[in-house]
Amino acid sequence: MRAGKYDGADRGSTPYRDRGSFFITDYMGWDRLIGQERVKHMLSSAISSKRVAHAWLFHGPAGSGKRAAALAFAQALQCKERFDGSVCGTCSACHKVPRMLHPDVHVLIPHANDAAPADLGARVALLAESPYSVIDYARRPSLDGSGGASNKQVSYLIGQVQEELRAPMSYRPVEGAWRIAILTHAQTMRTEGANAFLKLLEEPGNNTVFILLAERLDQVLPTIMSRCQQVRFSPLDADEIAAGIEREGLAPPDMAAVLARMADGSYEQARELALSKELRRSRDFILDFLRHAFKASGDDMMSRVDELAAEGRESVKFHLLVLLGLIRDLLLFAEAGKTAPIVNVDWQDVLVKFSGGLPLARLDTMADAVEHAIYMVERNVNQRLALANLAITLSRAMRGDGQVEAVPRVG
Ligand SMILES: [Zn+2]
């Protein structure tokens, strides 16, 4: 485990483009695809057996890895050293494809009429950081998070098909063996856009590969669907998602497991949760909770407890795991000081303040109490009662009360 890798909250506060590139430097080609072993096998076999269809339709739920698979497939097709469906990882194509720099691999995003080319380019560039980045206009109307949901019609317009697809796909490959176009959200291809695209599909050039991505098969026009080789993606297992989150260094194991369950089969969703507001909000919330538990001024504390208890079970559990992470860091800090291998590396100042301000705190008791509260919440007991007990126990333990009562069993 490398120190300082669980910096999800920090990254969440910086613009997307500044996020780390941990993933790309450590994992290439098929290794960037989380799970989906069957798909991996199918696509690499298509290359090794020289049966590469000129049009593919990858379909399956959001975040199941369709873009990651399409990019890995593109890399395996373009690799200059391997021709068996694997990638060498060192040739110029293997360098360029995952970094979104290959001139013969085009990624298209449906957009409104007035989308700025620079903005489109920035969205595609996000895939270099992770093929699981959220890039579409529906879920991320602006890249910097400003502005709310857009009600602009987003689709493949005829102009886009002509300019971004027909032109580049009709030239000879610039430096690769194939010309590859990846069309995200292919279900938005309708009417004129679809007709223009169908013409391209009907008269494919040599070594041309179109990869269409769509969440649901029944949303894709039948005329398009029937011309593509279909590849189905299943929702990911929570274990696969958790392993990916850990591998990317976005959360420690226990929190990765919770994120994975909250993400409902979507690695994209788990990644978003880990990187952004949920974790940040939770961290702010539990610090506040701890402060109020320490002050322990009756009504005030109960209002915090009520606020927390009002959230869903998974969400409460998530908060409690964040709290447990902080207390474990405090334990490590108490033992080893500033060299302690803590998880919340950006909370050094909090740890220093806490240790200095509460020298009598019984950290073991605090950790036990949080673990017990998680146990209770998992078993669907009265959340409010479990959290009220937790707040009381934390309050006493922080003051170093000699006799801390055992946490009463509830339910
Ligand atoms: Zn290569």
Tab-separated table of N, CA and C and ligand atoms in Angstrom, residues 75 78-82 86-95, ligand 1:
chain	number	residue	atom	x	y	z
A	75	GLN	N	-6.781	-0.504	-28.604
A	75	GLN	CA	-5.340	-0.610	-28.372
A	75	GLN	C	-4.802	-1.942	-28.896
A	78	GLN	N	-4.569	-1.781	-32.606
A	78	GLN	CA	-3.521	-0.897	-33.141
A	78	GLN	C	-2.104	-1.288	-32.732
A	79	CYS	N	-1.981	-2.127	-31.695
A	79	CYS	CA	-0.636	-2.476	-31.199
A	79	CYS	C	0.242	-2.952	-32.359
A	80	LYS	N	1.462	-2.433	-32.408
A	80	LYS	CA	2.349	-2.734	-33.521
A	80	LYS	C	3.174	-4.003	-33.297
A	81	GLU	N	3.118	-4.525	-32.084
A	81	GLU	CA	3.957	-5.674	-31.761
A	81	GLU	C	3.184	-6.977	-31.616
A	82	ARG	N	1.930	-6.864	-31.164
A	82	ARG	CA	1.150	-8.087	-30.916
A	82	ARG	C	-0.024	-8.130	-31.880
A	86	SER	N	-3.679	-9.369	-27.615
A	86	SER	CA	-3.077	-8.772	-26.420
A	86	SER	C	-2.403	-7.452	-26.811
A	87	VAL	N	-1.800	-6.777	-25.847
A	87	VAL	CA	-1.085	-5.534	-26.143
A	87	VAL	C	0.335	-5.637	-25.602
A	88	CYS	N	1.290	-4.969	-26.281
A	88	CYS	CA	2.677	-5.035	-25.806
A	88	CYS	C	2.907	-4.022	-24.692
A	89	GLY	N	2.151	-2.906	-24.737
A	89	GLY	CA	2.286	-1.897	-23.685
A	89	GLY	C	3.432	-0.934	-23.897
A	90	THR	N	4.258	-1.156	-24.930
A	90	THR	CA	5.431	-0.294	-25.091
A	90	THR	C	5.526	0.377	-26.453
A	91	CYS	N	4.825	-0.121	-27.458
A	91	CYS	CA	4.952	0.473	-28.797
A	91	CYS	C	4.259	1.845	-28.827
A	92	SER	N	4.423	2.566	-29.942
A	92	SER	CA	3.864	3.918	-29.999
A	92	SER	C	2.329	3.868	-29.927
A	93	ALA	N	1.715	2.856	-30.526
A	93	ALA	CA	0.249	2.754	-30.475
A	93	ALA	C	-0.216	2.492	-29.033
A	94	CYS	N	0.497	1.622	-28.338
A	94	CYS	CA	0.133	1.324	-26.949
A	94	CYS	C	0.320	2.552	-26.056
A	95	HIS	N	1.219	3.413	-26.458
A	95	HIS	CA	1.399	4.652	-25.719
A	95	HIS	C	0.256	5.624	-26.015
B	1	ZN	ZN	1.850	-2.280	-28.478
